[in-house]
Amino acid sequence: MSTLAVSAPPTERPRPLSDTPTTVRELRGRTLRRNRAHVAAGVALLSLHQVAEALVPVAIGLTIDWAVVPGDARALTVCVVGMGLLFTVLALAYRTGARFTLRAMENEAHLLRVEAARRALDPRGERSGLRVGEVLSVATSDAEQAAQYVRAWSVAIAVVTAIVVTTVALLAVDVPLGVGVLVGVPLLMFLLRFPAARITRRSEAKQATAARATALASDLVGGLRVLMGIGARAAAADRYRLASADALDASVGAAASNGLYRGLVTAASAVFLAGVAGVAGWMALNGRLTVGELVIVIGLAQFLAEPVQGLGMVGQMFATAKASAQRLVRLLNAPDALTPGDRPCEGEPVVALSKVGYRTLREVDLELRPGELVGVLTTDPRDAEALLELLSGRAEPGRMSGTLTLGGVPMHELGLEALRGTVLVEDHGSALFEGTLRSNLVTGAEADDERLMEALRSAAAQDLVSGHHDGLDRPVADRAANLSGGQRQRLALARALLADPPVLVLHDPTTAVDAVTEEAIAQGVRAARTGRDPARATLVIAGSPALLARADRVVVIVEGRVHRTGTHTTLTEQDRHYREVVLR
């Protein structure tokens, strides 16, 4: 794929925002801060709903004592009107509060998705250690789960309010009974904290295995044709089946932990509340409570089951959100894959490597000047990958020896804008996108149809247009699945040629085409890149005899070192290593 784009005037990505969370606690705090208006409204209304619900048994008990037992019709009318108002508040407060909370949660999920996508698409890249599919999972599923902090806090405050109101009402009825509830509920919640830790671990494992399965599926779908061509479809399916089974086991484990936790909360709440109701009944039999007070106590004890269980579910929500938040923080704080400087490209865009050592490369000398087309042949694919990392600016300066300059400036000191505006690395695994031929070719400033067709002809890809009734508007499916491997390769090459960068680096651009098409591409690339004003520089890392024959010179790298430099004809006649690779 294109490592550095050049077609549109590039811009530097602003540095990470000052409030980018570095810990789960910071992410949680920021979530509440930036949604505070909706969270506050939601909490207030949900708390009002819980208060109104807690007052229902109180209202019923008071109605019995004040109106039913004495037979007071006027008091009964007042109580009925009050009950009507109470139920109106009960219904409206919940609906409106839930709406505010849901809006805050969805807004936070959106912001987290955008933030994760921004980090993943950062032109500097990132070194989180996550695969593409895992990053996708973090930016979607984990963002949704982490946003649950909004709901968790809203529900937590509302149910605590309900418990406080219930406890106050019980204290008003009987102090020892109220104290028992006041002590019993925190103790119950403390004991339920221990299984919550297990839910966090299981949730994190579930998200991680699901992300790995997604990443593997993405890789397999992208290479499906290749797998079918080499007869490896069954092996690939087995590999995915194992990854999917791991994800299933983790999901079942997480679901089992959640189910066990729910069961413990329900059972513990039932035992506790049965005890409260039993004590209240005994007190009524002994004359310490009136009939209305007994109804209040039994009603509040039954109601208390909901907020107590709600607190238990809040613990589960916090555990799930924490597992996803940890993965989000890992992505958002991943170091940049590139560490560019801020210097411009001061002179001619001359690429010069002097005694460069990096990964498998050892003391490599290489120069590429404007107007030149230089070929590079590596006998070890790792040497080609190392060279591509160097030329794209992805190499870490601390791991490199020697000097690598662009326009006389060390490459790691160049600003990202200068680097992107000068060098385009078109890697072997070029990415195409859903849309049309036109949308895949035009990556920046608009180009007219004549320029588009010229680029396609240079890449021997004009048949993609002439062979289809939609022409340049021919549809391209996701990952260009409706195009053959050779068509995808030629379309990506045409896009690189259309970008017309001062320095173009091509890596194996003809591996999926036949010999006749390869020859046409070699001629087209040479014509498109040489004899231009201003002059363009082109480096082709390939083993194609057609391309290397068009190069001004070819550099042969054997075991990480420059073995020999010469023309294609000279090397074919005089170098055994060259003949073995190129003429095989």
XYZ file of C-alpha atoms in Angstrom:
584
model
C 0.000 0.000 0.000
C 1.024 3.620 -0.316
C 3.108 4.422 2.700
C 3.268 8.142 2.005
C 0.773 10.115 -0.038
C 1.674 13.101 -2.165
C -1.256 14.092 -4.360
C -2.927 16.649 -2.086
C -1.157 19.306 -0.061
C -0.495 17.328 3.098
C -0.973 18.670 6.562
C 0.657 17.705 9.804
C -1.544 15.918 12.312
C -1.888 18.028 15.437
C -0.230 16.547 18.457
C -2.481 14.516 20.761
C -4.945 16.602 22.741
C -3.879 17.539 26.227
C -6.816 15.629 27.694
C -6.005 12.348 25.959
C -6.375 9.834 28.803
C -3.295 7.878 29.806
C -5.062 5.661 32.331
C -8.480 4.077 32.650
C -9.265 6.433 35.544
C -8.491 9.471 33.396
C -10.655 8.131 30.564
C -13.515 7.558 32.996
C -13.182 11.081 34.410
C -13.027 12.669 30.988
C -16.117 10.727 29.897
C -18.131 12.299 32.692
C -16.661 15.793 32.197
C -17.412 16.139 28.523
C -20.949 14.765 28.906
C -21.655 16.470 32.226
C -24.761 18.379 31.125
C -26.631 15.316 29.840
C -25.244 13.096 32.604
C -26.378 15.584 35.278
C -29.868 15.826 33.771
C -30.087 12.053 33.425
C -28.881 11.447 36.980
C -31.316 14.004 38.410
C -34.321 12.568 36.593
C -33.404 8.918 37.180
C -32.849 9.707 40.862
C -36.237 11.444 40.957
C -37.764 8.316 39.438
C -36.154 6.135 42.107
C -37.327 8.482 44.888
C -40.875 8.414 43.521
C -40.779 4.626 43.296
C -39.484 4.350 46.864
C -42.305 6.606 48.058
C -45.029 4.396 46.561
C -45.138 1.917 49.509
C -44.803 4.856 51.885
C -47.829 6.534 50.276
C -49.828 3.303 50.428
C -48.982 2.766 54.120
C -49.851 6.344 55.017
C -53.132 6.052 53.135
C -54.016 3.004 55.224
C -53.149 4.677 58.538
C -54.546 8.142 57.734
C -57.611 7.352 55.623
C -58.598 3.679 55.471
C -58.355 2.696 59.181
C -60.089 5.859 60.518
C -62.557 5.875 57.550
C -61.749 9.496 56.568
C -63.108 10.104 53.024
C -61.476 13.533 52.680
C -58.074 12.179 53.633
C -58.617 9.315 51.199
C -59.296 11.796 48.355
C -56.145 13.733 49.164
C -54.121 10.505 49.262
C -55.525 9.299 45.921
C -54.688 12.643 44.233
C -51.213 12.488 45.726
C -50.769 8.928 44.449
C -51.784 10.087 40.960
C -49.182 12.833 40.992
C -46.577 10.420 42.313
C -47.170 7.935 39.495
C -47.085 10.739 36.895
C -43.656 11.830 38.127
C -42.618 8.182 38.260
C -43.386 7.619 34.563
C -42.133 10.918 33.111
C -38.914 11.095 35.140
C -37.735 7.681 33.977
C -38.497 8.226 30.293
C -36.832 11.632 30.180
C -33.872 10.624 32.341
C -33.211 7.506 30.283
C -33.243 9.655 27.146
C -30.616 12.049 28.525
C -28.445 9.142 29.676
C -28.704 7.314 26.362
C -27.824 10.486 24.458
C -24.736 11.023 26.612
C -23.691 7.388 26.193
C -24.107 7.408 22.400
C -22.297 10.749 22.157
C -19.375 9.382 24.178
C -19.257 6.211 22.060
C -19.107 8.392 18.943
C -16.319 10.544 20.351
C -14.317 7.463 21.374
C -14.784 5.887 17.934
C -13.580 9.077 16.254
C -10.606 9.320 18.613
C -9.624 5.677 18.070
C -10.039 6.022 14.294
C -7.990 9.209 14.308
C -5.168 7.427 16.122
C -5.358 4.417 13.819
C -5.299 6.645 10.706
C -2.533 8.914 11.991
C -0.002 9.328 9.159
C 2.754 8.732 11.683
C 1.359 5.274 12.395
C 1.252 3.649 15.802
C 3.087 0.919 17.662
C 0.329 -0.470 19.874
C 1.126 -4.043 18.870
C -2.498 -4.520 17.762
C -3.277 -6.054 14.372
C -5.552 -4.273 11.904
C -8.587 -6.344 12.900
C -7.885 -5.740 16.588
C -7.666 -1.992 16.002
C -11.021 -2.202 14.208
C -12.496 -4.004 17.207
C -11.125 -1.372 19.602
C -12.531 1.452 17.481
C -16.008 -0.128 17.388
C -16.885 -2.684 20.058
C -14.530 -1.409 22.763
C -15.605 2.189 22.182
C -19.227 1.143 22.714
C -18.379 -0.787 25.876
C -16.205 1.965 27.360
C -19.042 4.459 26.872
C -21.033 2.333 29.337
C -19.287 4.342 32.064
C -21.946 7.021 31.481
C -24.785 4.592 32.116
C -22.981 2.898 34.986
C -22.478 6.155 36.905
C -26.016 7.370 36.188
C -27.574 4.133 37.375
C -25.224 3.930 40.371
C -26.157 7.395 41.659
C -29.867 6.783 41.045
C -29.958 3.470 42.908
C -27.873 4.876 45.778
C -30.426 7.669 46.021
C -33.199 5.067 46.173
C -31.387 3.155 48.923
C -30.828 6.353 50.924
C -34.485 7.368 50.650
C -35.598 3.854 51.573
C -33.262 3.789 54.571
C -34.498 7.193 55.776
C -38.090 5.976 55.488
C -37.252 2.812 57.413
C -35.470 4.864 60.101
C -38.567 7.017 60.395
C -40.658 3.885 60.968
C -38.197 2.146 63.311
C -34.599 3.150 64.078
C -33.132 -0.347 64.716
C -34.718 -1.627 61.507
C -33.337 1.284 59.520
C -29.861 0.859 61.014
C -29.921 -2.815 60.080
C -30.625 -1.940 56.459
C -28.037 0.848 56.528
C -25.331 -1.574 57.685
C -26.477 -4.587 55.688
C -26.550 -3.027 52.206
C -22.904 -1.728 52.173
C -21.717 -5.053 53.605
C -23.565 -6.921 50.861
C -22.029 -4.691 48.174
C -18.553 -5.154 49.623
C -18.853 -8.932 49.422
C -20.061 -8.718 45.823
C -16.920 -6.813 44.751
C -14.829 -9.966 44.660
C -16.632 -11.751 41.789
C -16.641 -8.434 39.850
C -12.852 -8.710 39.403
C -13.350 -12.046 37.658
C -15.818 -10.433 35.267
C -13.202 -7.801 34.328
C -10.642 -10.482 33.459
C -13.143 -12.559 31.518
C -14.465 -9.519 29.628
C -10.952 -8.464 28.632
C -10.161 -11.989 27.413
C -13.411 -12.058 25.465
C -12.701 -8.747 23.709
C -9.093 -9.725 22.945
C -9.920 -13.124 21.430
C -12.815 -11.673 19.453
C -10.483 -8.991 18.068
C -7.904 -11.615 17.069
C -10.580 -13.640 15.291
C -11.742 -10.491 13.477
C -8.175 -9.677 12.432
C -7.623 -13.206 11.129
C -10.916 -13.156 9.237
C -9.945 -9.834 7.671
C -6.592 -11.251 6.552
C -8.146 -14.432 5.159
C -10.858 -12.614 3.225
C -8.265 -10.281 1.734
C -6.120 -13.214 0.572
C -8.927 -15.618 -0.337
C -8.016 -15.868 -3.998
C -4.402 -16.571 -3.190
C -5.402 -19.231 -0.670
C -7.646 -20.895 -3.216
C -4.921 -20.707 -5.830
C -2.360 -22.510 -3.682
C -4.868 -24.975 -2.294
C -4.625 -23.667 1.263
C -8.281 -22.867 1.770
C -8.878 -25.855 4.067
C -5.836 -25.027 6.218
C -6.934 -21.386 6.454
C -10.446 -22.457 7.446
C -9.003 -24.702 10.171
C -6.899 -21.842 11.477
C -9.890 -19.540 11.631
C -11.967 -22.288 13.237
C -9.430 -22.529 16.053
C -9.367 -18.739 16.524
C -13.146 -18.650 16.486
C -13.290 -21.490 19.017
C -10.976 -19.536 21.323
C -13.249 -16.511 20.976
C -16.276 -18.701 21.693
C -14.660 -20.172 24.809
C -13.792 -16.688 26.069
C -17.324 -15.428 25.361
C -18.882 -18.415 27.126
C -16.529 -17.869 30.065
C -17.496 -14.198 30.267
C -21.186 -15.050 30.000
C -20.811 -17.696 32.712
C -19.122 -15.190 35.024
C -21.850 -12.638 34.336
C -24.559 -15.232 34.978
C -22.924 -16.379 38.202
C -22.607 -12.783 39.348
C -26.278 -12.072 38.586
C -27.265 -15.200 40.477
C -25.198 -14.217 43.492
C -26.678 -10.713 43.513
C -30.233 -12.044 43.241
C -29.767 -14.719 45.903
C -27.964 -12.430 48.370
C -30.584 -9.713 47.896
C -33.447 -12.158 48.403
C -31.967 -13.547 51.636
C -31.253 -10.077 52.990
C -34.675 -8.693 52.155
C -36.463 -11.771 53.471
C -34.710 -11.142 56.765
C -35.879 -7.513 56.793
C -39.469 -8.537 56.059
C -39.372 -11.251 58.733
C -38.179 -8.850 61.421
C -40.843 -6.312 60.432
C -43.572 -8.948 60.654
C -42.431 -9.976 64.114
C -42.461 -6.335 65.235
C -46.023 -5.910 63.929
C -47.179 -8.964 65.862
C -45.698 -7.431 69.010
C -47.469 -4.125 68.441
C -44.378 -2.047 67.609
C -45.660 -1.350 64.092
C -49.106 -0.315 62.842
C -50.751 -1.982 59.848
C -49.721 0.918 57.628
C -46.160 0.835 58.920
C -45.998 -2.897 58.287
C -47.136 -2.281 54.695
C -44.492 0.441 54.372
C -41.732 -1.843 55.677
C -42.757 -4.834 53.524
C -43.194 -2.589 50.467
C -39.842 -0.891 50.971
C -38.137 -4.225 51.561
C -39.575 -5.551 48.323
C -38.683 -2.352 46.470
C -35.174 -2.414 47.918
C -34.475 -5.569 45.925
C -34.360 -3.511 42.724
C -31.740 -0.897 43.728
C -29.665 -3.528 45.556
C -29.617 -5.691 42.428
C -29.033 -2.511 40.427
C -25.865 -1.873 42.412
C -24.751 -5.394 41.606
C -25.371 -4.825 37.899
C -23.508 -1.517 38.141
C -20.468 -3.479 39.289
C -20.806 -5.663 36.214
C -21.112 -2.619 33.928
C -18.031 -1.035 35.477
C -16.076 -4.291 35.051
C -17.018 -4.619 31.367
C -16.334 -0.950 30.636
C -12.955 -1.149 32.372
C -11.807 -4.077 30.210
C -12.619 -2.158 27.020
C -11.229 1.110 28.374
C -7.871 -0.569 28.991
C -7.637 -1.528 25.312
C -8.683 1.958 24.213
C -6.045 3.584 26.417
C -3.457 1.216 24.966
C -4.292 2.342 21.417
C -4.648 6.048 22.187
C -1.283 6.182 23.970
C 0.655 3.967 21.560
C 3.905 5.627 20.449
C 4.179 6.883 16.890
C 5.628 4.465 14.377
C 7.290 7.465 12.707
C 9.157 10.183 14.553
C 9.625 12.923 11.914
C 11.463 16.152 12.483
C 10.514 19.608 11.249
C 13.027 20.442 8.516
C 12.012 21.030 4.875
C 13.574 19.264 1.901
C 16.112 21.962 1.027
C 17.704 20.870 -2.235
C 17.011 18.562 -5.156
C 15.186 15.414 -3.991
C 18.301 13.229 -4.104
C 18.011 10.048 -2.036
C 21.404 8.989 -0.656
C 22.275 6.025 1.557
C 25.817 5.937 2.882
C 27.063 2.908 4.864
C 23.528 2.283 6.047
C 22.860 -0.635 8.334
C 19.314 -1.531 9.301
C 17.803 -4.897 10.194
C 19.340 -7.267 7.593
C 21.102 -4.507 5.613
C 24.834 -3.966 6.135
C 26.768 -0.840 4.991
C 24.564 -0.181 1.963
C 25.534 2.647 -0.397
C 22.831 3.773 -2.810
C 22.025 7.028 -4.602
C 18.936 8.030 -6.543
C 18.929 11.332 -8.418
C 16.156 13.200 -10.287
C 15.733 11.849 -13.832
C 17.022 8.381 -12.915
C 15.255 5.042 -12.893
C 17.253 2.711 -10.663
C 16.527 -0.960 -10.097
C 17.299 -2.904 -6.926
C 17.475 -6.685 -6.827
C 17.578 -8.396 -3.425
C 18.212 -12.114 -3.037
C 16.564 -12.020 0.404
C 13.028 -10.542 0.720
C 13.945 -9.239 4.177
C 16.464 -6.886 2.578
C 13.720 -5.432 0.382
C 11.439 -4.930 3.391
C 14.221 -3.194 5.313
C 14.945 -0.882 2.378
C 11.249 -0.005 2.067
C 11.079 0.867 5.766
C 14.085 3.148 5.367
C 12.766 4.950 2.294
C 9.294 5.423 3.736
C 10.694 6.963 6.916
C 9.336 4.169 9.120
C 12.746 3.085 10.380
C 13.665 4.052 13.920
C 16.811 6.235 13.820
C 18.205 4.504 16.907
C 18.211 1.151 15.114
C 19.937 2.496 11.990
C 23.615 3.115 11.364
C 25.121 5.223 8.605
C 23.332 8.155 6.977
C 20.145 8.361 4.926
C 19.387 11.758 3.415
C 16.722 13.266 1.179
C 17.725 16.514 -0.481
C 20.790 16.627 1.747
C 18.710 16.456 4.944
C 18.751 13.369 7.192
C 15.409 11.690 6.572
C 14.486 11.443 10.239
C 14.881 15.230 10.543
C 12.421 15.991 7.748
C 8.951 17.183 8.643
C 6.167 14.793 7.804
C 4.772 17.224 5.249
C 8.119 17.464 3.463
C 8.533 13.686 3.479
C 4.992 12.972 2.297
C 5.229 15.636 -0.378
C 8.420 14.171 -1.821
C 8.450 10.383 -1.482
C 5.753 7.870 -2.360
C 6.370 4.220 -1.502
C 3.995 1.943 -3.393
C 4.325 -1.326 -1.540
C 3.578 -4.746 -2.976
C 0.399 -5.159 -0.930
C -1.401 -2.069 -2.256
C -4.804 -1.282 -0.765
C -7.806 -0.458 -2.942
C -11.158 0.708 -1.672
C -14.818 0.307 -2.405
C -16.037 2.863 -4.934
C -15.114 3.273 -8.598
C -11.973 3.201 -10.709
C -12.038 6.993 -10.676
C -12.293 7.270 -6.870
C -9.414 4.812 -6.439
C -7.208 6.730 -8.858
C -7.881 10.269 -7.668
C -6.503 10.496 -4.136
C -6.173 14.252 -3.868
C -6.691 17.084 -6.328
C -9.160 16.354 -9.106
C -7.689 15.112 -12.390
C -9.372 15.187 -15.788
C -10.219 12.017 -17.701
C -7.262 12.457 -20.057
C -4.741 12.337 -17.181
C -6.504 9.362 -15.650
C -6.380 7.448 -18.919
C -2.715 8.380 -19.402
C -1.864 6.894 -16.009
C -3.873 3.759 -16.799
C -2.105 3.346 -20.161
C 1.292 3.723 -18.469
C 0.289 0.896 -16.114
C -1.115 -1.195 -19.013
C -4.499 -0.977 -17.297
C -6.547 0.775 -19.987
C -8.523 -2.447 -20.503
C -10.173 -1.866 -17.115
C -11.966 1.073 -18.720
C -12.372 -0.020 -22.340
C -13.666 -3.442 -21.323
C -16.514 -2.098 -19.184
C -19.574 -0.035 -20.131
C -19.179 2.258 -17.072
C -15.652 3.259 -18.077
C -13.863 5.211 -15.359
C -16.969 4.894 -13.196
C -16.709 1.104 -13.176
C -17.641 -0.111 -9.676
C -14.909 -1.462 -7.417
C -16.043 -3.725 -4.583
C -14.672 -3.745 -1.048
C -10.963 -4.637 -1.196
C -11.414 -4.680 -4.997
C -12.743 -8.243 -4.712
C -14.358 -7.967 -8.174
C -10.946 -7.415 -9.806
C -8.279 -10.013 -10.469
C -4.894 -9.856 -8.769
C -3.277 -8.437 -11.892
C -5.995 -5.827 -12.329
C -5.632 -4.698 -8.729
C -1.878 -4.455 -9.105
C -2.100 -2.391 -12.292
C -4.748 -0.072 -10.848
C -2.556 0.596 -7.798
C 0.417 1.308 -10.073
C -1.678 3.724 -12.151
C -2.659 5.540 -8.953
C 1.006 5.916 -7.974
C 1.962 7.210 -11.423
C -0.929 9.673 -11.392
C 0.277 11.050 -8.051
C 3.516 11.961 -9.843
C 5.762 12.344 -6.752
C 9.320 13.651 -7.080
C 10.534 10.281 -5.756
C 8.568 7.093 -6.457
C 9.527 3.745 -4.934
C 7.869 0.664 -6.440
C 8.036 -2.780 -4.898
C 7.282 -5.768 -7.149
C 4.625 -3.973 -9.241
C 4.288 -6.755 -11.863
C 4.214 -10.051 -9.950
C 0.575 -10.779 -10.850
C 0.706 -10.102 -14.601
C 1.845 -12.097 -17.637
C 5.091 -11.492 -19.531
C 3.461 -9.431 -22.304
C 1.718 -7.120 -19.828
C 4.919 -6.910 -17.780
C 6.790 -5.630 -20.811
C 4.082 -3.030 -21.501
C 4.221 -1.869 -17.884
C 8.010 -1.553 -17.994
C 7.779 0.642 -21.084
C 4.943 2.701 -19.582
C 6.716 3.328 -16.272
C 9.909 4.365 -18.032
C 8.021 6.761 -20.320
C 5.935 8.229 -17.482
C 8.846 8.841 -15.113
C 11.845 9.869 -17.245
C 12.412 12.821 -19.522
C 10.104 14.975 -17.379
C 10.455 18.585 -16.363
C 10.928 18.789 -13.462
C 12.848 15.552 -13.419
C 11.447 12.609 -11.447
C 13.355 9.871 -9.634
C 12.154 6.257 -9.591
C 13.441 3.278 -7.607
C 12.110 -0.152 -8.544
C 12.728 -2.993 -6.080
C 11.877 -6.057 -8.136
C 13.113 -9.174 -9.862
C 11.313 -8.429 -13.143
C 13.732 -8.628 -16.095
C 11.493 -6.268 -18.105
C 11.625 -3.554 -15.438
C 15.304 -4.026 -14.609
C 16.181 -3.866 -18.303
C 14.679 -0.340 -18.419
C 16.687 0.856 -15.409
C 19.652 3.169 -15.838
C 21.498 0.889 -13.445
C 20.699 -2.014 -11.143
C 22.002 -2.473 -7.603
C 22.287 -6.108 -6.503
C 22.042 -6.731 -2.753
C 23.184 -10.137 -1.521
C 23.024 -11.068 2.183
C 22.319 -7.462 3.132
C 25.291 -5.941 1.282
C 25.667 -4.262 -2.097
C 27.175 -7.044 -4.181
C 27.447 -5.338 -7.557
C 26.081 -2.408 -9.575
C 25.649 -2.300 -13.343
C 23.197 -2.427 -16.207
C 20.819 -5.317 -16.726
C 22.821 -6.580 -19.701
C 26.183 -6.433 -17.915
C 24.867 -8.110 -14.788
C 23.167 -10.842 -16.773
C 26.448 -11.673 -18.450
C 28.769 -11.326 -15.460
C 26.888 -11.973 -12.197
C 25.737 -15.436 -11.140
C 23.479 -14.202 -8.345
C 21.715 -11.844 -10.722
C 21.150 -14.523 -13.370
C 19.803 -16.998 -10.808
C 17.116 -14.589 -9.617
C 16.195 -12.685 -12.779
C 16.426 -15.434 -15.381
C 14.960 -18.283 -13.337
